Tab-separated table of C-alpha atoms and ligand atoms in Angstrom:
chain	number	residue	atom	x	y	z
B	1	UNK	CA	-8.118	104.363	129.264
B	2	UNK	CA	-4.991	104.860	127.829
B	3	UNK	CA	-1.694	104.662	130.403
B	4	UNK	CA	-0.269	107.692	128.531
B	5	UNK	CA	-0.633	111.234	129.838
B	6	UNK	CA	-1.397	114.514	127.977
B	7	UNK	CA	2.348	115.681	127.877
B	8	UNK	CA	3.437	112.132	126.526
B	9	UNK	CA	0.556	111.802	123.528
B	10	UNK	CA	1.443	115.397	122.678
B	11	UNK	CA	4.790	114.009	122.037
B	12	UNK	CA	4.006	111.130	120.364
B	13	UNK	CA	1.561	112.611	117.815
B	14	UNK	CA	4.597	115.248	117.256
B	15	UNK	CA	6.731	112.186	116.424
B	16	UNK	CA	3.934	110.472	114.360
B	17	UNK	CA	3.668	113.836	112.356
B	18	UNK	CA	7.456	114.355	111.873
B	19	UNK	CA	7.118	110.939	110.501
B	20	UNK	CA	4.379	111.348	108.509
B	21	UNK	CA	6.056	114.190	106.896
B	22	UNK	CA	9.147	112.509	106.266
B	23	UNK	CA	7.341	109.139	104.595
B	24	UNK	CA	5.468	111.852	102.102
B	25	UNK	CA	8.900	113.695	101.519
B	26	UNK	CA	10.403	109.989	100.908
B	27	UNK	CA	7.659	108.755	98.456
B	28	UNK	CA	7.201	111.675	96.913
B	29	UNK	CA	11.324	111.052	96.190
B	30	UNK	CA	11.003	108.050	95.042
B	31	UNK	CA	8.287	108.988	92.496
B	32	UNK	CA	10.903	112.233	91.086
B	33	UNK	CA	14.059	109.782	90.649
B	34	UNK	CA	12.020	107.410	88.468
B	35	UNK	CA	11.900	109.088	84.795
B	36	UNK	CA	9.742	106.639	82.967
B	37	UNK	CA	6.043	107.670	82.273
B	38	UNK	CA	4.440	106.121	85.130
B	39	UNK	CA	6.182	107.885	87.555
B	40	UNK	CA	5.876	111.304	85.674
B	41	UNK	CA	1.997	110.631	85.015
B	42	UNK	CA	2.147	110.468	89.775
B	43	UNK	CA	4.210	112.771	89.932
B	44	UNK	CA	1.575	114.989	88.323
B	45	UNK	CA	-1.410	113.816	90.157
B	46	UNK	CA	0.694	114.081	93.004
B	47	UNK	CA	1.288	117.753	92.370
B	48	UNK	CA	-2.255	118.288	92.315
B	49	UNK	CA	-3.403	116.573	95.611
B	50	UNK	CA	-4.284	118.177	98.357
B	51	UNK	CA	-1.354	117.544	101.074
B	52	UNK	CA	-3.818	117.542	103.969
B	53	UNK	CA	-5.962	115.456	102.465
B	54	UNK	CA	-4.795	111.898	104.171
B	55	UNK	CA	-7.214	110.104	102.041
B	56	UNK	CA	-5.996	111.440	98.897
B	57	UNK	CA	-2.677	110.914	99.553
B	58	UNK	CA	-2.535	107.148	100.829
B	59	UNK	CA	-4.736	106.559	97.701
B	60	UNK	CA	-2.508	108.411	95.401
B	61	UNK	CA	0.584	106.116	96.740
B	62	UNK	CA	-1.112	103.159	96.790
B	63	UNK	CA	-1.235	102.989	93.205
B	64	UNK	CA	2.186	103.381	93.126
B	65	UNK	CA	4.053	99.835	92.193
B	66	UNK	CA	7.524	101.128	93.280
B	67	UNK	CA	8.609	98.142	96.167
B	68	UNK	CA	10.721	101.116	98.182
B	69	UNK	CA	7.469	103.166	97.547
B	70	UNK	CA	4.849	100.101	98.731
B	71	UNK	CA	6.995	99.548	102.482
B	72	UNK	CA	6.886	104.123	102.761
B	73	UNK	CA	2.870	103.250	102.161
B	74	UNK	CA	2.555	100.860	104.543
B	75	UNK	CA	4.355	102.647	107.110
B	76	UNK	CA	2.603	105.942	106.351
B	77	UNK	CA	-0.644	103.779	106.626
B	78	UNK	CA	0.291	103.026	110.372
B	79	UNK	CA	1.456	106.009	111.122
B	80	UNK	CA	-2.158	107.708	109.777
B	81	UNK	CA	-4.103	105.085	111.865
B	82	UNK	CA	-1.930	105.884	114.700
B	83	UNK	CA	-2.614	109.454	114.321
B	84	UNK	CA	-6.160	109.062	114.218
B	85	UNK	CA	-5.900	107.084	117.637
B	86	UNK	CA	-4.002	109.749	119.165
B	87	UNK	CA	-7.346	111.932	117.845
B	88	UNK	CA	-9.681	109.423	119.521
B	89	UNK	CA	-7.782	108.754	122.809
B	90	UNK	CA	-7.203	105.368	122.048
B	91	UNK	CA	-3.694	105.659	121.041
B	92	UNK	CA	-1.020	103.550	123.258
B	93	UNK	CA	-3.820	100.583	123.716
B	94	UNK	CA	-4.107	97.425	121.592
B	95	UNK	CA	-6.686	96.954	118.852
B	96	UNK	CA	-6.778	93.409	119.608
B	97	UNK	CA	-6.579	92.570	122.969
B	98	UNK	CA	-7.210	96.546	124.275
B	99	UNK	CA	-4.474	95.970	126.473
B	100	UNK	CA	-1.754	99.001	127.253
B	101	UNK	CA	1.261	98.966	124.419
B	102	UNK	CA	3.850	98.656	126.479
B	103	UNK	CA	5.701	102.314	126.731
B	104	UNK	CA	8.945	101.125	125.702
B	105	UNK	CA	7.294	99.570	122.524
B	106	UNK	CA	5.518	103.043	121.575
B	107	UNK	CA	9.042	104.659	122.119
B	108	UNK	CA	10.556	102.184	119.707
B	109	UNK	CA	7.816	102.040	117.341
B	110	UNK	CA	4.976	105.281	117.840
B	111	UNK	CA	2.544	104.082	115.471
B	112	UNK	CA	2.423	100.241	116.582
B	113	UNK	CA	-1.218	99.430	117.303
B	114	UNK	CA	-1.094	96.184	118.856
B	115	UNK	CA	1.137	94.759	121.971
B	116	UNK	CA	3.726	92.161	120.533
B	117	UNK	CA	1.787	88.791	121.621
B	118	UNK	CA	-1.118	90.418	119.355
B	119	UNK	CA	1.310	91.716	116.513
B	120	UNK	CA	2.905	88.370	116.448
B	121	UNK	CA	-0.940	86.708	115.841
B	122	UNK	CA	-1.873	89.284	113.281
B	123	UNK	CA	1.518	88.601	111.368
B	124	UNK	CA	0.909	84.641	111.285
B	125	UNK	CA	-2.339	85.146	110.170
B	126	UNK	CA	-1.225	87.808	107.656
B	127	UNK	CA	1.177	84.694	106.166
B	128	UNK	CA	4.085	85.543	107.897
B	129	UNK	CA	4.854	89.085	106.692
B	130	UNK	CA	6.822	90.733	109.255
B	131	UNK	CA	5.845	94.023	109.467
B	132	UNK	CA	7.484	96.641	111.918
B	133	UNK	CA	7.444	95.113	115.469
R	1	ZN	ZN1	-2.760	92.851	122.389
């Protein structure tokens, strides 16, 4: 069971959306400064996706090569997955361990899914790639 109460994963998924919204606005960004053909052939598709369609639009960016534009995926990514564990009720615990998050760590990062011990193993296995902690 997750430590959080109604009121507090209310507020968290409000955050995770806001966020969510934000990455999009940023990508999408991104994709309209760039003038070469790549980005104009996205920004087309782009146009034509459906902007509640999650799986559409994480696809759509990952094919994006843009560095700025692969870190806004990533992120979005998280913040998806954390969205869909707000939807199951297992938001605020860790996928690894199924321990609590600790609260402060949700406050500083809302779509972390694994307590730092965990996120710490998952990064060395990963090859060191520090991702957000
Ligand atoms: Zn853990």
């Amino acid at each position: 069971m997750s430590q959080l109460s109604k009121k507090d994963l209310d507020a968290f998924a409000r955050r995770l959306q806001e966020r969510r919204r934000a990455l999009i606005a940023e990508i999408r960004q991104e994709i309209e400064d760039g003038e070469d053909e790549h980005s104009m052939a996205l920004r087309d598709q782009f146009d034509d996706l459906d902007p509640h369609d999650d799986r559409a639009v994480s696809d759509w960016v990952r094919e994006v090569g843009i560095a700025q534009v692969v870190r806004d995926t990533r992120e979005l990514d998280d913040v998806e997955a954390a969205l869909l564990r707000v939807a199951d009720k297992s938001y605020g615990m860790c996928v690894d361990c199924g321990e609590a998050i600790p609260r402060a760590r949700l406050d500083a990062t809302p779509s972390a899914v694994r307590c730092v011990p965990c996120q710490e193993k998952a990064e060395a296995r990963a090859g060191g790639v520090k991702t957000s902690l």
